[in-house]
Amino acid sequence: MKSETYIDTMMPQPAVIRKIVWDTEDTFSLTLEPGGGDDCAFRFLPGQFNMLYVLGVGESAISISSDPSKQSSIVHTIHRLGFVTSALSRLKRGDIIGLRGPFGAGWPMDKSKGMDVCIITGGIGLAPLRPVLYSLFRNRKNYGRIILLYGARSPLDMLYRVELEQWSKLPDVNILVTVDHGDSSWKGHIGVVTKLFSYVDINALQTIAMICGPEIMMRFTIQELRQRAVPSEQIFISMERNMKCGIGLCGHCQCGPKFVCKDGPVFALPQVSHLLEKKEI
Ligand SMILES: Cc1cc2nc3c(=O)[nH]c(=O)nc-3n(C[C@H](O)[C@H](O)[C@H](O)COP(=O)(O)OP(=O)(O)OC[C@H]3O[C@@H](n4cnc5c(N)ncnc54)[C@H](O)[C@@H]3O)c2cc1C
Ligand code: FES
């Protein structure tokens, strides 16, 4: 961002929709070209999000799902849910939306150096972790094994199928996918994502775990990691709360002393484990 002032961070900048790809029946990826000033390079950290604004409708927090090393365009993968995400889904190539960001603290890429990285995710939760995967693969020698456990509702609900297939062929990469409901073509795992733990070897002290998905899934995943003795401070989760300002001003996303928009959305488990016991506070 060019300025740290609140006025700038509250002011949506125009971004042009360059490409729209439907990943599944209800989830699509928008490629945006931010055009908010002289310096058009858009720099972000894996795990950060933008506020996307549809004129006359409203704003939503959406994670950036593209490769952080590519700064001339950015991708957001969006699950069509309510007013704003449905309005976004009706836009066309060449349309302009408002964009504020990037906001929030990202995933612990530095802390992960020299460690194995185990990513556990469900549904749209894979989107904020795709920039992590791009970064890990780009700087491969800095990290140990890469494990991805991913759960989708059905084979047709799986995101980024082509990339998952390509990544699974790389050395020292273990990608396991499960679905809640298979179909006649599905030969893979069926069941909740935590079942996949029985197929991987986790070296507890050597592992950083990154989790993003529905809160219930995150709770059970944390239990599994604890049973395998992964230290709490090596477990990171992405919290989702309703957001308005995105910069720690309005209090909408406040959880006790923490603002999810500013201090998160990614937190080390010891910072938020007490909050996970309460639903959507
Ligand atoms: C940091 C962060 C990153 C996110 N990244 C993505 C992403 O990459 N892709 C994506 O599809 N979605 C993402 N979301 C969720 C997204 O912001 C909401 O789904 C979206 O704002 C819903 O807006 P809407 O107007 O379409 O729905 P609405 O009409 O506002 O609401 C539909 C329902 O969803 C609830 N809701 C709205 N926002 C949230 C929220 N943030 N958490 C929980 N419930 C909510 C409402 O209370 C209502 O029940 C993210 C949220 C956060 C906080
Ligand atoms: S969204 Fe306003 S304080 Fe976090």
Tab-separated table of C-alpha atoms and ligand atoms in Angstrom:
chain	number	residue	atom	x	y	z
A	1	MET	CA	0.000	0.000	0.000
A	2	LYS	CA	1.293	3.490	-0.751
A	3	SER	CA	0.206	5.198	2.457
A	4	GLU	CA	-0.498	4.126	6.004
A	5	THR	CA	-3.290	6.646	6.559
A	6	TYR	CA	-6.729	5.394	7.527
A	7	ILE	CA	-8.316	7.394	4.696
A	8	ASP	CA	-6.258	5.507	2.131
A	9	THR	CA	-6.895	2.116	3.692
A	10	MET	CA	-10.647	2.815	3.843
A	11	MET	CA	-10.829	4.006	0.234
A	12	PRO	CA	-11.480	1.228	-2.305
A	13	GLN	CA	-9.229	1.433	-5.359
A	14	PRO	CA	-10.471	0.327	-8.774
A	15	ALA	CA	-9.544	-3.155	-9.954
A	16	VAL	CA	-10.436	-4.571	-13.360
A	17	ILE	CA	-11.718	-8.132	-13.726
A	18	ARG	CA	-9.423	-9.796	-16.273
A	19	LYS	CA	-10.601	-13.396	-16.012
A	20	ILE	CA	-13.376	-15.434	-14.396
A	21	VAL	CA	-13.043	-19.200	-13.955
A	22	TRP	CA	-15.716	-21.353	-12.334
A	23	ASP	CA	-13.759	-23.875	-10.216
A	24	THR	CA	-16.908	-25.698	-9.090
A	25	GLU	CA	-20.659	-25.182	-9.414
A	26	ASP	CA	-20.710	-22.525	-6.660
A	27	THR	CA	-17.102	-21.329	-6.465
A	28	PHE	CA	-15.260	-19.137	-8.926
A	29	SER	CA	-11.853	-17.458	-9.232
A	30	LEU	CA	-11.558	-13.810	-10.246
A	31	THR	CA	-8.294	-12.553	-11.705
A	32	LEU	CA	-8.035	-8.850	-10.921
A	33	GLU	CA	-5.701	-6.203	-12.191
A	34	PRO	CA	-5.391	-3.585	-9.458
A	35	GLY	CA	-5.035	-0.118	-10.938
A	36	GLY	CA	-4.957	2.126	-7.910
A	37	GLY	CA	-1.985	4.354	-8.638
A	38	ASP	CA	1.442	4.798	-10.143
A	39	ASP	CA	2.908	1.752	-8.439
A	40	CYS	CA	0.695	-1.025	-9.795
A	41	ALA	CA	2.686	-3.921	-8.331
A	42	PHE	CA	0.449	-5.502	-5.705
A	43	ARG	CA	2.561	-7.079	-2.957
A	44	PHE	CA	1.025	-9.410	-0.417
A	45	LEU	CA	1.935	-12.188	1.991
A	46	PRO	CA	0.422	-15.686	1.843
A	47	GLY	CA	-2.689	-15.588	4.062
A	48	GLN	CA	-3.541	-11.918	3.599
A	49	PHE	CA	-6.962	-10.838	2.380
A	50	ASN	CA	-8.590	-7.963	0.506
A	51	MET	CA	-11.935	-6.271	0.962
A	52	LEU	CA	-13.743	-6.552	-2.397
A	53	TYR	CA	-16.450	-3.968	-3.006
A	54	VAL	CA	-19.297	-4.298	-5.502
A	55	LEU	CA	-20.744	-0.887	-6.267
A	56	GLY	CA	-24.148	-0.412	-4.694
A	57	VAL	CA	-24.041	-3.807	-2.954
A	58	GLY	CA	-21.266	-3.936	-0.367
A	59	GLU	CA	-17.907	-5.342	0.662
A	60	SER	CA	-16.610	-8.785	1.618
A	61	ALA	CA	-13.311	-10.039	3.013
A	62	ILE	CA	-11.760	-12.447	0.507
A	63	SER	CA	-8.325	-14.084	0.799
A	64	ILE	CA	-5.821	-13.763	-1.994
A	65	SER	CA	-5.360	-17.175	-3.605
A	66	SER	CA	-2.645	-16.450	-6.185
A	67	ASP	CA	1.138	-16.657	-6.306
A	68	PRO	CA	2.688	-13.832	-4.201
A	69	SER	CA	5.594	-13.582	-6.648
A	70	LYS	CA	3.187	-12.463	-9.411
A	71	GLN	CA	2.293	-8.874	-8.615
A	72	SER	CA	0.635	-7.498	-11.730
A	73	SER	CA	-2.581	-9.442	-11.194
A	74	ILE	CA	-4.121	-11.217	-8.212
A	75	VAL	CA	-6.640	-14.032	-7.888
A	76	HIS	CA	-9.474	-14.431	-5.370
A	77	THR	CA	-11.407	-17.703	-5.126
A	78	ILE	CA	-14.936	-17.015	-3.976
A	79	HIS	CA	-17.731	-19.221	-2.675
A	80	ARG	CA	-21.087	-17.778	-3.756
A	81	LEU	CA	-23.012	-17.402	-0.512
A	82	GLY	CA	-24.996	-14.189	0.101
A	83	PHE	CA	-25.413	-10.656	-1.268
A	84	VAL	CA	-21.851	-9.588	-2.047
A	85	THR	CA	-20.447	-12.909	-3.218
A	86	SER	CA	-23.526	-13.461	-5.440
A	87	ALA	CA	-23.111	-9.971	-6.912
A	88	LEU	CA	-19.426	-10.747	-7.562
A	89	SER	CA	-20.466	-13.969	-9.294
A	90	ARG	CA	-22.628	-12.008	-11.771
A	91	LEU	CA	-19.821	-9.690	-12.925
A	92	LYS	CA	-18.120	-10.004	-16.311
A	93	ARG	CA	-14.653	-9.640	-17.748
A	94	GLY	CA	-13.786	-5.927	-17.996
A	95	ASP	CA	-16.069	-4.917	-15.098
A	96	ILE	CA	-14.526	-2.823	-12.331
A	97	ILE	CA	-14.807	-3.477	-8.602
A	98	GLY	CA	-13.376	-1.684	-5.555
A	99	LEU	CA	-10.467	-3.230	-3.672
A	100	ARG	CA	-8.936	-2.411	-0.275
A	101	GLY	CA	-5.932	-4.276	1.043
A	102	PRO	CA	-3.917	-6.338	1.498
A	103	PHE	CA	-4.837	-6.730	5.168
A	104	GLY	CA	-3.975	-9.046	8.029
A	105	ALA	CA	-1.106	-11.181	9.203
A	106	GLY	CA	-0.127	-14.068	6.961
A	107	TRP	CA	0.973	-17.661	7.485
A	108	PRO	CA	4.325	-18.253	9.275
A	109	MET	CA	6.567	-18.674	6.216
A	110	ASP	CA	9.744	-17.654	8.065
A	111	LYS	CA	9.065	-19.845	11.066
A	112	SER	CA	8.468	-22.756	8.657
A	113	LYS	CA	11.965	-22.582	7.199
A	114	GLY	CA	13.842	-25.830	7.790
A	115	MET	CA	10.623	-27.524	8.970
A	116	ASP	CA	8.128	-29.937	7.444
A	117	VAL	CA	4.898	-28.115	6.583
A	118	CYS	CA	1.589	-29.923	7.074
A	119	ILE	CA	-1.439	-28.112	5.622
A	120	ILE	CA	-4.871	-29.356	6.633
A	121	THR	CA	-7.809	-27.742	4.926
A	122	GLY	CA	-11.431	-28.173	3.953
A	123	GLY	CA	-13.571	-26.672	1.170
A	124	ILE	CA	-12.849	-23.032	0.325
A	125	GLY	CA	-10.141	-23.142	3.063
A	126	LEU	CA	-7.675	-24.297	0.412
A	127	ALA	CA	-7.840	-20.834	-1.245
A	128	PRO	CA	-5.887	-18.862	1.425
A	129	LEU	CA	-3.340	-21.682	1.565
A	130	ARG	CA	-2.611	-21.832	-2.164
A	131	PRO	CA	-0.195	-18.843	-1.899
A	132	VAL	CA	1.660	-20.820	0.810
A	133	LEU	CA	2.012	-23.790	-1.545
A	134	TYR	CA	3.272	-21.555	-4.369
A	135	SER	CA	5.847	-20.037	-1.988
A	136	LEU	CA	6.961	-23.416	-0.640
A	137	PHE	CA	7.464	-24.805	-4.142
A	138	ARG	CA	9.248	-21.655	-5.324
A	139	ASN	CA	11.700	-21.808	-2.389
A	140	ARG	CA	11.742	-25.591	-2.130
A	141	LYS	CA	15.185	-26.041	-0.573
A	142	ASN	CA	14.232	-23.891	2.442
A	143	TYR	CA	11.608	-26.351	3.642
A	144	GLY	CA	11.327	-30.021	4.555
A	145	ARG	CA	8.478	-32.315	3.523
A	146	ILE	CA	5.230	-30.770	2.325
A	147	ILE	CA	2.036	-32.542	3.346
A	148	LEU	CA	-1.413	-31.412	2.211
A	149	LEU	CA	-4.559	-33.028	3.616
A	150	TYR	CA	-7.596	-31.645	1.817
A	151	GLY	CA	-11.279	-32.437	2.255
A	152	ALA	CA	-14.030	-31.499	-0.199
A	153	ARG	CA	-17.756	-32.259	-0.184
A	154	SER	CA	-17.604	-34.271	-3.406
A	155	PRO	CA	-15.182	-34.861	-6.309
A	156	LEU	CA	-16.897	-32.031	-8.227
A	157	ASP	CA	-16.353	-29.647	-5.294
A	158	MET	CA	-12.576	-30.057	-5.320
A	159	LEU	CA	-10.677	-26.833	-5.993
A	160	TYR	CA	-7.559	-26.541	-8.165
A	161	ARG	CA	-7.704	-30.149	-9.408
A	162	VAL	CA	-5.099	-29.739	-12.144
A	163	GLU	CA	-2.565	-28.127	-9.796
A	164	LEU	CA	-3.151	-30.736	-7.062
A	165	GLU	CA	-2.409	-33.432	-9.614
A	166	GLN	CA	0.798	-31.689	-10.744
A	167	TRP	CA	2.018	-30.971	-7.205
A	168	SER	CA	1.405	-34.551	-6.076
A	169	LYS	CA	4.098	-35.715	-8.535
A	170	LEU	CA	6.809	-33.549	-6.948
A	171	PRO	CA	9.428	-35.163	-4.684
A	172	ASP	CA	8.884	-34.980	-0.904
A	173	VAL	CA	5.315	-33.819	-1.392
A	174	ASN	CA	2.427	-35.821	0.001
A	175	ILE	CA	-1.023	-34.709	-1.147
A	176	LEU	CA	-4.037	-36.615	0.120
A	177	VAL	CA	-7.604	-35.726	-0.741
A	178	THR	CA	-10.837	-37.026	0.702
A	179	VAL	CA	-14.478	-36.332	-0.122
A	180	ASP	CA	-17.609	-36.565	2.019
A	181	HIS	CA	-19.526	-38.212	-0.812
A	182	GLY	CA	-17.875	-40.032	-3.711
A	183	ASP	CA	-19.338	-40.744	-7.148
A	184	SER	CA	-18.929	-43.636	-9.581
A	185	SER	CA	-15.638	-42.196	-10.889
A	186	TRP	CA	-14.085	-41.554	-7.447
A	187	LYS	CA	-11.458	-44.103	-6.380
A	188	GLY	CA	-9.945	-42.030	-3.557
A	189	HIS	CA	-10.621	-41.578	0.162
A	190	ILE	CA	-14.114	-40.994	1.519
A	191	GLY	CA	-14.743	-39.392	4.911
A	192	VAL	CA	-13.674	-36.421	6.995
A	193	VAL	CA	-10.266	-34.838	6.436
A	194	THR	CA	-8.917	-35.937	9.843
A	195	LYS	CA	-9.106	-39.579	8.672
A	196	LEU	CA	-6.189	-38.790	6.344
A	197	PHE	CA	-3.833	-38.464	9.325
A	198	SER	CA	-3.611	-42.264	9.489
A	199	TYR	CA	-1.909	-42.267	6.054
A	200	VAL	CA	0.890	-39.820	6.893
A	201	ASP	CA	3.883	-39.834	9.156
A	202	ILE	CA	4.128	-36.606	11.157
A	203	ASN	CA	7.462	-35.776	12.741
A	204	ALA	CA	5.921	-33.735	15.581
A	205	LEU	CA	8.825	-31.516	16.619
A	206	GLN	CA	9.836	-30.926	13.011
A	207	THR	CA	6.361	-29.885	11.772
A	208	ILE	CA	4.539	-26.596	11.328
A	209	ALA	CA	0.811	-27.205	10.854
A	210	MET	CA	-1.423	-24.722	9.018
A	211	ILE	CA	-5.180	-25.218	9.226
A	212	CYS	CA	-8.059	-23.476	7.461
A	213	GLY	CA	-11.631	-24.660	7.170
A	214	PRO	CA	-14.913	-24.774	9.080
A	215	GLU	CA	-14.392	-24.331	12.835
A	216	ILE	CA	-15.593	-27.840	13.651
A	217	MET	CA	-13.026	-29.276	11.239
A	218	MET	CA	-10.292	-27.118	12.816
A	219	ARG	CA	-11.187	-28.339	16.328
A	220	PHE	CA	-10.921	-32.025	15.347
A	221	THR	CA	-7.728	-31.365	13.389
A	222	ILE	CA	-6.135	-29.711	16.418
A	223	GLN	CA	-7.054	-32.786	18.520
A	224	GLU	CA	-5.309	-35.047	15.993
A	225	LEU	CA	-2.195	-32.884	15.964
A	226	ARG	CA	-2.099	-32.795	19.763
A	227	GLN	CA	-2.418	-36.595	19.905
A	228	ARG	CA	0.650	-36.709	17.659
A	229	ALA	CA	2.437	-34.323	20.083
A	230	VAL	CA	2.800	-31.401	17.679
A	231	PRO	CA	3.532	-28.437	20.020
A	232	SER	CA	0.707	-25.845	20.180
A	233	GLU	CA	3.020	-23.027	19.149
A	234	GLN	CA	3.707	-24.895	15.895
A	235	ILE	CA	-0.007	-25.053	15.022
A	236	PHE	CA	-1.469	-22.090	13.090
A	237	ILE	CA	-5.114	-21.537	12.207
A	238	SER	CA	-7.032	-19.005	10.149
A	239	MET	CA	-10.024	-17.533	11.976
A	240	GLU	CA	-13.040	-16.202	10.072
A	241	ARG	CA	-15.235	-13.475	11.482
A	242	ASN	CA	-17.616	-10.951	9.931
A	243	MET	CA	-15.607	-7.921	8.900
A	244	LYS	CA	-16.338	-4.283	8.111
A	245	CYS	CA	-13.305	-1.974	8.223
A	246	GLY	CA	-10.559	-4.617	7.913
A	247	ILE	CA	-8.050	-2.442	9.784
A	248	GLY	CA	-8.875	-2.705	13.491
A	249	LEU	CA	-11.157	0.344	13.774
A	250	CYS	CA	-14.782	-0.775	13.920
A	251	GLY	CA	-14.546	-3.677	16.372
A	252	HIS	CA	-16.745	-5.932	14.226
A	253	CYS	CA	-14.238	-8.789	14.217
A	254	GLN	CA	-13.020	-8.347	17.781
A	255	CYS	CA	-12.451	-11.516	19.817
A	256	GLY	CA	-11.440	-10.459	23.329
A	257	PRO	CA	-8.260	-8.392	22.980
A	258	LYS	CA	-7.636	-9.536	19.391
A	259	PHE	CA	-8.890	-8.109	16.118
A	260	VAL	CA	-9.125	-10.886	13.541
A	261	CYS	CA	-8.612	-8.399	10.685
A	262	LYS	CA	-5.454	-6.837	12.094
A	263	ASP	CA	-3.859	-9.390	14.449
A	264	GLY	CA	-5.005	-12.340	12.273
A	265	PRO	CA	-6.678	-13.915	10.428
A	266	VAL	CA	-3.783	-16.334	10.991
A	267	PHE	CA	-3.004	-16.993	14.655
A	268	ALA	CA	-0.730	-19.375	16.503
A	269	LEU	CA	-2.946	-21.756	18.456
A	270	PRO	CA	-1.967	-20.556	21.962
A	271	GLN	CA	-3.274	-17.069	21.039
A	272	VAL	CA	-6.789	-18.255	20.219
A	273	SER	CA	-7.381	-21.744	21.611
A	274	HIS	CA	-9.836	-20.340	24.221
A	275	LEU	CA	-11.883	-18.706	21.432
A	276	LEU	CA	-12.288	-21.939	19.528
A	277	GLU	CA	-14.411	-23.237	22.378
A	278	LYS	CA	-17.018	-20.538	21.605
A	279	LYS	CA	-18.921	-20.401	18.298
A	280	GLU	CA	-18.985	-17.207	16.213
A	281	ILE	CA	-18.579	-14.703	19.021
B	1	LIG	C1	-10.186	-13.060	6.578
B	1	LIG	C2	-11.282	-13.676	5.745
B	1	LIG	C3	-10.974	-14.278	4.537
B	1	LIG	C4	-11.979	-14.842	3.752
B	1	LIG	N1	-11.631	-15.419	2.579
B	1	LIG	C5	-12.592	-15.922	1.780
B	1	LIG	C6	-12.268	-16.468	0.514
B	1	LIG	O1	-11.101	-16.541	0.106
B	1	LIG	N2	-13.277	-16.926	-0.250
B	1	LIG	C7	-14.585	-16.885	0.161
B	1	LIG	O2	-15.464	-17.315	-0.585
B	1	LIG	N3	-14.925	-16.388	1.366
B	1	LIG	C8	-13.961	-15.885	2.176
B	1	LIG	N4	-14.308	-15.342	3.382
B	1	LIG	C9	-15.717	-15.350	3.797
B	1	LIG	C10	-16.445	-14.204	3.129
B	1	LIG	O3	-15.964	-12.964	3.628
B	1	LIG	C11	-17.940	-14.296	3.416
B	1	LIG	O4	-18.443	-15.525	2.965
B	1	LIG	C12	-18.655	-13.196	2.662
B	1	LIG	O5	-18.351	-11.953	3.267
B	1	LIG	C13	-20.116	-13.395	2.662
B	1	LIG	O6	-20.656	-12.208	2.105
B	1	LIG	P1	-22.048	-12.198	1.360
B	1	LIG	O7	-22.474	-10.780	1.252
B	1	LIG	O8	-21.962	-12.974	0.097
B	1	LIG	O9	-22.968	-12.970	2.339
B	1	LIG	P2	-23.984	-12.309	3.405
B	1	LIG	O10	-25.246	-12.033	2.672
B	1	LIG	O11	-23.327	-11.197	4.150
B	1	LIG	O12	-24.075	-13.448	4.460
B	1	LIG	C14	-24.405	-14.771	4.214
B	1	LIG	C15	-24.224	-15.502	5.537
B	1	LIG	O13	-22.818	-15.628	5.826
B	1	LIG	C16	-22.506	-15.028	7.080
B	1	LIG	N5	-21.183	-14.416	6.952
B	1	LIG	C17	-20.831	-13.344	6.234
B	1	LIG	N6	-19.501	-13.113	6.352
B	1	LIG	C18	-19.012	-14.054	7.167
B	1	LIG	C19	-17.732	-14.381	7.682
B	1	LIG	N7	-16.661	-13.662	7.396
B	1	LIG	N8	-17.631	-15.429	8.526
B	1	LIG	C20	-18.694	-16.167	8.845
B	1	LIG	N9	-19.931	-15.929	8.385
B	1	LIG	C21	-20.090	-14.896	7.563
B	1	LIG	C22	-23.596	-14.024	7.332
B	1	LIG	O14	-23.731	-13.761	8.712
B	1	LIG	C23	-24.797	-14.762	6.751
B	1	LIG	O15	-25.267	-15.738	7.633
B	1	LIG	C24	-13.322	-14.791	4.193
B	1	LIG	C25	-13.633	-14.184	5.401
B	1	LIG	C26	-12.637	-13.637	6.181
B	1	LIG	C27	-12.987	-12.982	7.471
B	2	FES	S1	-13.186	-5.487	10.809
B	2	FES	FE1	-13.230	-3.587	11.856
B	2	FES	S2	-12.000	-4.011	13.588
B	2	FES	FE2	-11.752	-5.785	12.372
